[in-house]
mmCIF file of C-alpha atoms in Angstrom:
data_model
loop_
_atom_site.group_PDB
_atom_site.id
_atom_site.type_symbol
_atom_site.label_atom_id
_atom_site.label_comp_id
_atom_site.label_asym_id
_atom_site.label_seq_id
_atom_site.Cartn_x
_atom_site.Cartn_y
_atom_site.Cartn_z
ATOM 1 C CA MET A 1 -19.825 -21.905 4.160
ATOM 2 C CA LYS A 2 -17.769 -19.180 2.609
ATOM 3 C CA SER A 3 -17.871 -15.763 4.099
ATOM 4 C CA LYS A 4 -19.365 -12.960 1.981
ATOM 5 C CA LYS A 5 -16.683 -10.868 0.245
ATOM 6 C CA THR A 6 -16.673 -7.201 0.647
ATOM 7 C CA LYS A 7 -16.036 -4.679 -2.160
ATOM 8 C CA LEU A 8 -12.626 -3.247 -2.907
ATOM 9 C CA TYR A 9 -12.468 0.124 -4.623
ATOM 10 C CA PHE A 10 -9.461 1.742 -5.999
ATOM 11 C CA TRP A 11 -9.248 5.280 -7.647
ATOM 12 C CA GLU A 12 -6.266 6.717 -9.368
ATOM 13 C CA LYS A 13 -5.111 9.825 -11.162
ATOM 14 C CA TRP A 14 -1.806 10.881 -12.653
ATOM 15 C CA ALA A 15 0.568 12.387 -10.083
ATOM 16 C CA LEU A 16 1.343 15.191 -12.543
ATOM 17 C CA LYS A 17 -1.680 17.126 -13.623
ATOM 18 C CA PRO A 18 -1.957 16.963 -17.369
ATOM 19 C CA GLU A 19 -2.046 20.129 -19.309
ATOM 20 C CA ASP A 20 -5.294 19.236 -21.033
ATOM 21 C CA GLU A 21 -8.096 18.938 -18.497
ATOM 22 C CA ARG A 22 -9.824 16.157 -20.527
ATOM 23 C CA ASP A 23 -6.734 13.969 -19.666
ATOM 24 C CA ASP A 24 -7.085 14.576 -15.904
ATOM 25 C CA LYS A 25 -9.519 11.740 -15.325
ATOM 26 C CA ILE A 26 -9.948 9.437 -12.455
ATOM 27 C CA SER A 27 -9.653 5.748 -13.279
ATOM 28 C CA PHE A 28 -11.832 3.431 -10.949
ATOM 29 C CA TYR A 29 -11.629 -0.179 -10.284
ATOM 30 C CA GLU A 30 -14.274 -2.095 -8.357
ATOM 31 C CA VAL A 31 -13.487 -5.701 -7.571
ATOM 32 C CA ASP A 32 -14.451 -8.322 -5.027
ATOM 33 C CA ASP A 33 -12.284 -8.240 -1.908
ATOM 34 C CA ASP A 34 -9.442 -10.580 -2.665
ATOM 35 C CA SER A 35 -6.941 -12.089 -0.126
ATOM 36 C CA THR A 36 -4.022 -11.243 -2.447
ATOM 37 C CA ILE A 37 -4.723 -7.509 -2.022
ATOM 38 C CA ARG A 38 -4.765 -7.786 1.812
ATOM 39 C CA GLU A 39 -1.409 -9.636 1.571
ATOM 40 C CA VAL A 40 -0.002 -6.591 -0.260
ATOM 41 C CA ILE A 41 -1.382 -4.329 2.377
ATOM 42 C CA ARG A 42 0.193 -6.340 5.053
ATOM 43 C CA ASP A 43 3.519 -6.275 3.189
ATOM 44 C CA LEU A 44 3.389 -2.452 3.296
ATOM 45 C CA GLU A 45 2.460 -2.421 6.926
ATOM 46 C CA TYR A 46 5.531 -4.649 7.699
ATOM 47 C CA ARG A 47 7.669 -1.794 6.263
ATOM 48 C CA ILE A 48 6.103 1.227 7.903
ATOM 49 C CA ILE A 49 8.404 4.073 9.210
ATOM 50 C CA GLY A 50 8.113 4.717 12.872
ATOM 51 C CA LYS A 51 5.216 3.609 14.843
ATOM 52 C CA LYS A 52 1.436 3.571 14.291
ATOM 53 C CA LEU A 53 -0.379 6.601 15.530
ATOM 54 C CA LEU A 54 -3.961 7.155 16.487
ATOM 55 C CA PHE A 55 -5.556 8.950 13.504
ATOM 56 C CA SER A 56 -7.038 11.553 15.925
ATOM 57 C CA ASP A 57 -3.376 12.540 16.699
ATOM 58 C CA VAL A 58 -2.579 13.195 13.001
ATOM 59 C CA HIS A 59 -3.264 16.916 11.922
ATOM 60 C CA PRO A 60 -2.915 17.441 8.141
ATOM 61 C CA ASP A 61 -1.675 20.747 6.931
ATOM 62 C CA ILE A 62 -5.106 21.325 5.302
ATOM 63 C CA PRO A 63 -7.701 20.391 7.979
ATOM 64 C CA ILE A 64 -10.505 19.477 5.550
ATOM 65 C CA VAL A 65 -8.387 16.500 4.433
ATOM 66 C CA LYS A 66 -9.579 14.615 7.528
ATOM 67 C CA GLU A 67 -13.211 15.490 6.671
ATOM 68 C CA TRP A 68 -12.807 14.018 3.194
ATOM 69 C CA ILE A 69 -11.168 10.836 4.562
ATOM 70 C CA ASP A 70 -13.947 10.492 7.266
ATOM 71 C CA SER A 71 -16.654 10.884 4.533
ATOM 72 C CA ILE A 72 -15.084 8.419 2.155
ATOM 73 C CA ARG A 73 -14.783 5.780 4.942
ATOM 74 C CA GLU A 74 -18.056 6.290 6.610
ATOM 75 C CA ASN A 75 -20.003 6.279 3.389
ATOM 76 C CA TYR A 76 -18.503 2.876 2.358
ATOM 77 C CA PRO A 77 -19.850 0.779 0.479
ATOM 78 C CA GLU A 78 -21.359 3.883 -1.161
ATOM 79 C CA ARG A 79 -18.811 5.715 -3.331
ATOM 80 C CA SER A 80 -17.749 9.286 -2.431
ATOM 81 C CA ASP A 81 -16.332 10.304 -5.823
ATOM 82 C CA LYS A 82 -16.351 14.030 -5.122
ATOM 83 C CA ASP A 83 -14.411 13.671 -1.974
ATOM 84 C CA VAL A 84 -11.954 11.221 -3.514
ATOM 85 C CA LYS A 85 -11.203 13.708 -6.309
ATOM 86 C CA ALA A 86 -10.612 16.537 -3.792
ATOM 87 C CA LEU A 87 -8.391 14.359 -1.719
ATOM 88 C CA LEU A 88 -6.399 13.181 -4.682
ATOM 89 C CA ASP A 89 -5.931 16.585 -6.144
ATOM 90 C CA THR A 90 -4.849 18.013 -2.803
ATOM 91 C CA PHE A 91 -2.429 15.126 -2.097
ATOM 92 C CA ARG A 92 -0.617 15.388 -5.496
ATOM 93 C CA GLY A 93 -0.325 19.121 -4.942
ATOM 94 C CA PHE A 94 2.081 18.473 -1.996
ATOM 95 C CA LEU A 95 4.360 16.232 -3.977
ATOM 96 C CA TYR A 96 7.547 17.740 -5.312
ATOM 97 C CA PRO A 97 8.122 18.040 -9.050
ATOM 98 C CA ARG A 98 10.553 15.106 -9.188
ATOM 99 C CA SER A 99 7.830 12.942 -7.842
ATOM 100 C CA LYS A 100 5.493 13.681 -10.682
ATOM 101 C CA GLU A 101 7.181 12.074 -13.800
ATOM 102 C CA LYS A 102 4.676 12.357 -16.684
ATOM 103 C CA TYR A 103 2.492 9.301 -17.328
ATOM 104 C CA ARG A 104 4.660 7.168 -15.010
ATOM 105 C CA LEU A 105 3.428 7.989 -11.554
ATOM 106 C CA ILE A 106 0.026 8.054 -10.049
ATOM 107 C CA VAL A 107 -1.774 8.953 -6.828
ATOM 108 C CA GLY A 108 -4.456 6.675 -5.719
ATOM 109 C CA ILE A 109 -6.929 5.599 -2.959
ATOM 110 C CA LEU A 110 -7.622 2.110 -2.078
ATOM 111 C CA LEU A 111 -10.772 1.485 0.096
ATOM 112 C CA LEU A 112 -11.904 -1.667 1.887
ATOM 113 C CA ASN A 113 -14.433 -2.036 4.669
ATOM 114 C CA ASP A 114 -11.739 -1.715 7.387
ATOM 115 C CA VAL A 115 -8.766 0.028 5.795
ATOM 116 C CA MET A 116 -7.959 2.902 3.495
ATOM 117 C CA LEU A 117 -4.680 3.631 1.695
ATOM 118 C CA ILE A 118 -3.616 6.874 0.089
ATOM 119 C CA VAL A 119 -0.675 6.023 -2.238
ATOM 120 C CA HIS A 120 1.861 7.489 -4.617
ATOM 121 C CA CYS A 121 2.943 4.802 -6.963
ATOM 122 C CA LYS A 122 4.846 4.039 -10.194
ATOM 123 C CA LYS A 123 2.622 2.581 -12.863
ATOM 124 C CA ASP A 124 3.428 0.981 -16.153
ATOM 125 C CA PRO A 125 0.976 2.310 -18.771
ATOM 126 C CA SER A 126 0.391 -1.185 -20.077
ATOM 127 C CA LEU A 127 -1.615 -1.974 -16.916
ATOM 128 C CA ALA A 128 -4.361 0.287 -18.235
ATOM 129 C CA GLU A 129 -4.985 -2.264 -20.897
ATOM 130 C CA LEU A 130 -5.417 -5.174 -18.510
ATOM 131 C CA GLU A 131 -8.975 -6.663 -17.817
ATOM 132 C CA ASP A 132 -7.767 -8.425 -14.711
ATOM 133 C CA LYS A 133 -8.539 -5.691 -12.173
ATOM 134 C CA ILE A 134 -7.304 -7.532 -9.109
ATOM 135 C CA TYR A 135 -3.886 -8.133 -10.788
ATOM 136 C CA SER A 136 -3.645 -4.617 -11.893
ATOM 137 C CA VAL A 137 -4.294 -3.219 -8.348
ATOM 138 C CA LYS A 138 -2.019 -5.954 -6.792
ATOM 139 C CA VAL A 139 0.851 -4.840 -9.208
ATOM 140 C CA ILE A 140 0.313 -1.183 -8.691
ATOM 141 C CA LEU A 141 0.377 -1.597 -4.826
ATOM 142 C CA HIS A 142 3.446 -3.898 -4.733
ATOM 143 C CA PRO A 143 6.036 -2.444 -2.381
ATOM 144 C CA LYS A 144 8.509 -2.174 -5.283
ATOM 145 C CA ASN A 145 6.087 0.172 -7.082
ATOM 146 C CA VAL A 146 4.717 2.159 -4.084
ATOM 147 C CA LEU A 147 6.875 5.266 -3.441
ATOM 148 C CA ARG A 148 4.755 6.243 -0.338
ATOM 149 C CA ALA A 149 1.537 5.423 1.299
ATOM 150 C CA ALA A 150 -0.634 6.284 4.301
ATOM 151 C CA ILE A 151 -2.633 3.446 5.835
ATOM 152 C CA ILE A 152 -5.679 4.259 7.855
ATOM 153 C CA ARG A 153 -7.188 1.314 9.595
ATOM 154 C CA ASN A 154 -9.955 0.269 11.978
ATOM 155 C CA GLU A 155 -8.213 -1.616 14.876
ATOM 156 C CA ASP A 156 -10.032 -2.674 18.059
ATOM 157 C CA GLY A 157 -12.449 0.097 18.011
ATOM 158 C CA LYS A 158 -9.805 2.710 17.137
ATOM 159 C CA THR A 159 -8.640 4.308 13.856
ATOM 160 C CA THR A 160 -4.921 4.100 13.447
ATOM 161 C CA PHE A 161 -2.524 5.843 10.981
ATOM 162 C CA SER A 162 0.823 4.511 9.743
ATOM 163 C CA ALA A 163 3.047 5.460 6.766
ATOM 164 C CA PHE A 164 5.226 3.695 4.252
ATOM 165 C CA GLU A 165 8.098 5.384 2.323
ATOM 166 C CA HIS A 166 10.127 3.435 -0.104
ATOM 167 C CA SER A 167 13.183 5.400 1.060
ATOM 168 C CA ARG A 168 12.381 4.497 4.679
ATOM 169 C CA LYS A 169 12.346 8.109 5.623
ATOM 170 C CA TRP A 170 9.657 10.810 5.256
ATOM 171 C CA SER A 171 9.734 12.840 2.030
ATOM 172 C CA LYS A 172 9.020 16.497 2.716
ATOM 173 C CA GLY A 173 5.939 16.779 0.625
ATOM 174 C CA HIS A 174 4.338 13.620 2.212
ATOM 175 C CA ALA A 175 5.219 14.790 5.696
ATOM 176 C CA ASP A 176 3.879 18.303 5.057
ATOM 177 C CA PHE A 177 0.607 16.844 3.781
ATOM 178 C CA TRP A 178 0.032 14.951 7.028
ATOM 179 C CA GLY A 179 1.384 17.824 9.172
ATOM 180 C CA ILE A 180 4.390 15.716 10.391
ATOM 181 C CA GLU A 181 7.701 17.030 11.159
ATOM 182 C CA PRO A 182 10.274 14.730 9.504
ATOM 183 C CA GLU A 183 13.036 15.465 12.009
ATOM 184 C CA ASP A 184 10.842 13.824 14.623
ATOM 185 C CA VAL A 185 11.461 10.519 13.042
ATOM 186 C CA SER A 186 14.583 8.846 14.423
ATOM 187 C CA TRP A 187 17.125 6.551 13.034
ATOM 188 C CA GLU A 188 15.501 3.761 15.092
ATOM 189 C CA ALA A 189 12.421 4.170 12.888
ATOM 190 C CA LEU A 190 14.187 2.835 10.006
ATOM 191 C CA GLY A 191 13.462 -0.791 11.101
ATOM 192 C CA ASN A 192 15.461 -3.459 9.250
ATOM 193 C CA ILE A 193 18.624 -2.205 7.524
ATOM 194 C CA SER A 194 21.646 -3.582 5.738
ATOM 195 C CA LEU A 195 24.835 -2.554 7.598
ATOM 196 C CA THR A 196 28.122 -2.626 5.664
ATOM 197 C CA VAL A 197 31.314 -2.337 7.586
ATOM 198 C CA GLU A 198 34.675 -1.531 5.965
ATOM 199 C CA LEU A 199 37.827 -2.175 8.124
ATOM 200 C CA ASN A 200 41.193 -0.689 7.340
ATOM 201 C CA ARG A 201 43.008 -3.964 7.874
ATOM 202 C CA PHE A 202 40.560 -6.310 6.026
ATOM 203 C CA PRO A 203 40.387 -6.134 2.238
ATOM 204 C CA TYR A 204 36.676 -6.887 1.940
ATOM 205 C CA PRO A 205 33.555 -5.115 3.294
ATOM 206 C CA ILE A 206 31.433 -7.105 5.785
ATOM 207 C CA GLN A 207 27.703 -6.886 5.313
ATOM 208 C CA PHE A 208 25.042 -7.651 7.910
ATOM 209 C CA MET A 209 21.514 -8.035 6.682
ATOM 210 C CA ARG A 210 18.242 -7.084 8.635
ATOM 211 C CA VAL A 211 19.965 -5.404 11.438
ATOM 212 C CA ARG A 212 18.081 -3.060 13.903
ATOM 213 C CA LEU A 213 19.960 -0.132 15.339
ATOM 214 C CA SER A 214 19.841 0.860 18.943
ATOM 215 C CA ASN A 215 20.385 4.107 20.692
ATOM 216 C CA PRO A 216 23.801 3.341 22.089
ATOM 217 C CA PHE A 217 25.033 2.201 18.690
ATOM 218 C CA LEU A 218 23.804 5.363 17.007
ATOM 219 C CA HIS A 219 25.400 7.811 19.403
ATOM 220 C CA GLN A 220 28.969 6.521 19.484
ATOM 221 C CA PRO A 221 31.898 7.361 17.362
ATOM 222 C CA PHE A 222 32.994 4.635 14.871
ATOM 223 C CA PRO A 223 36.591 3.579 14.309
ATOM 224 C CA PHE A 224 35.694 2.294 10.947
ATOM 225 C CA ASP A 225 33.582 3.193 7.800
ATOM 226 C CA ILE A 226 29.999 2.179 7.708
ATOM 227 C CA ARG A 227 27.185 2.419 5.159
ATOM 228 C CA ILE A 228 23.562 2.092 6.318
ATOM 229 C CA THR A 229 21.047 1.037 3.717
ATOM 230 C CA PRO A 230 17.267 0.274 4.419
ATOM 231 C CA VAL A 231 16.213 -3.134 3.457
ATOM 232 C CA ILE A 232 13.303 -2.805 1.075
#
């Protein structure tokens, strides 16, 4: 016997507020919970920066943000469109101008029964024409399209918070929104990286993939040139 699927909700708005208020609309998708969407979420969680935190230890710059989030999650499967709008408008207000390319970037909220994502993504305008909503949401939330995301999840009776950044380091606007100090995130939080070493006596660079840095490595002088690149 197949288990009953839960509903999946996704709201989105343009990251750059349109000059014409009539264009500043929320697009809404409602689809049956699909395993492919959960796979996309797991893919983002594999790439989080730093460690998971208890959501109770996260203190957004604007305190009412947590009230909106709690309301949206607690009211599920009922929709809380008013709180969603307030949350998205506030979130995009913290993004820097270069993060708001017109009609190319969106902010959105993905809501399932046990997890909520607040995202800032690239979006191809052609996706608006697709009737396959699961495919649309899956493409929007693919790690190559997500610039940053906060993941709020129910786990073992607790609510956890984790964050994804495509650059593998906190952007100032995103960190400010959640009340997090970016300098508190250490190099070790980068996770898997590509390490390129260039030796003076060897004509070709040597590249090591999916390396994890350790404290002793990070705090010693290097007799060679290195380049560190996060693996996305």
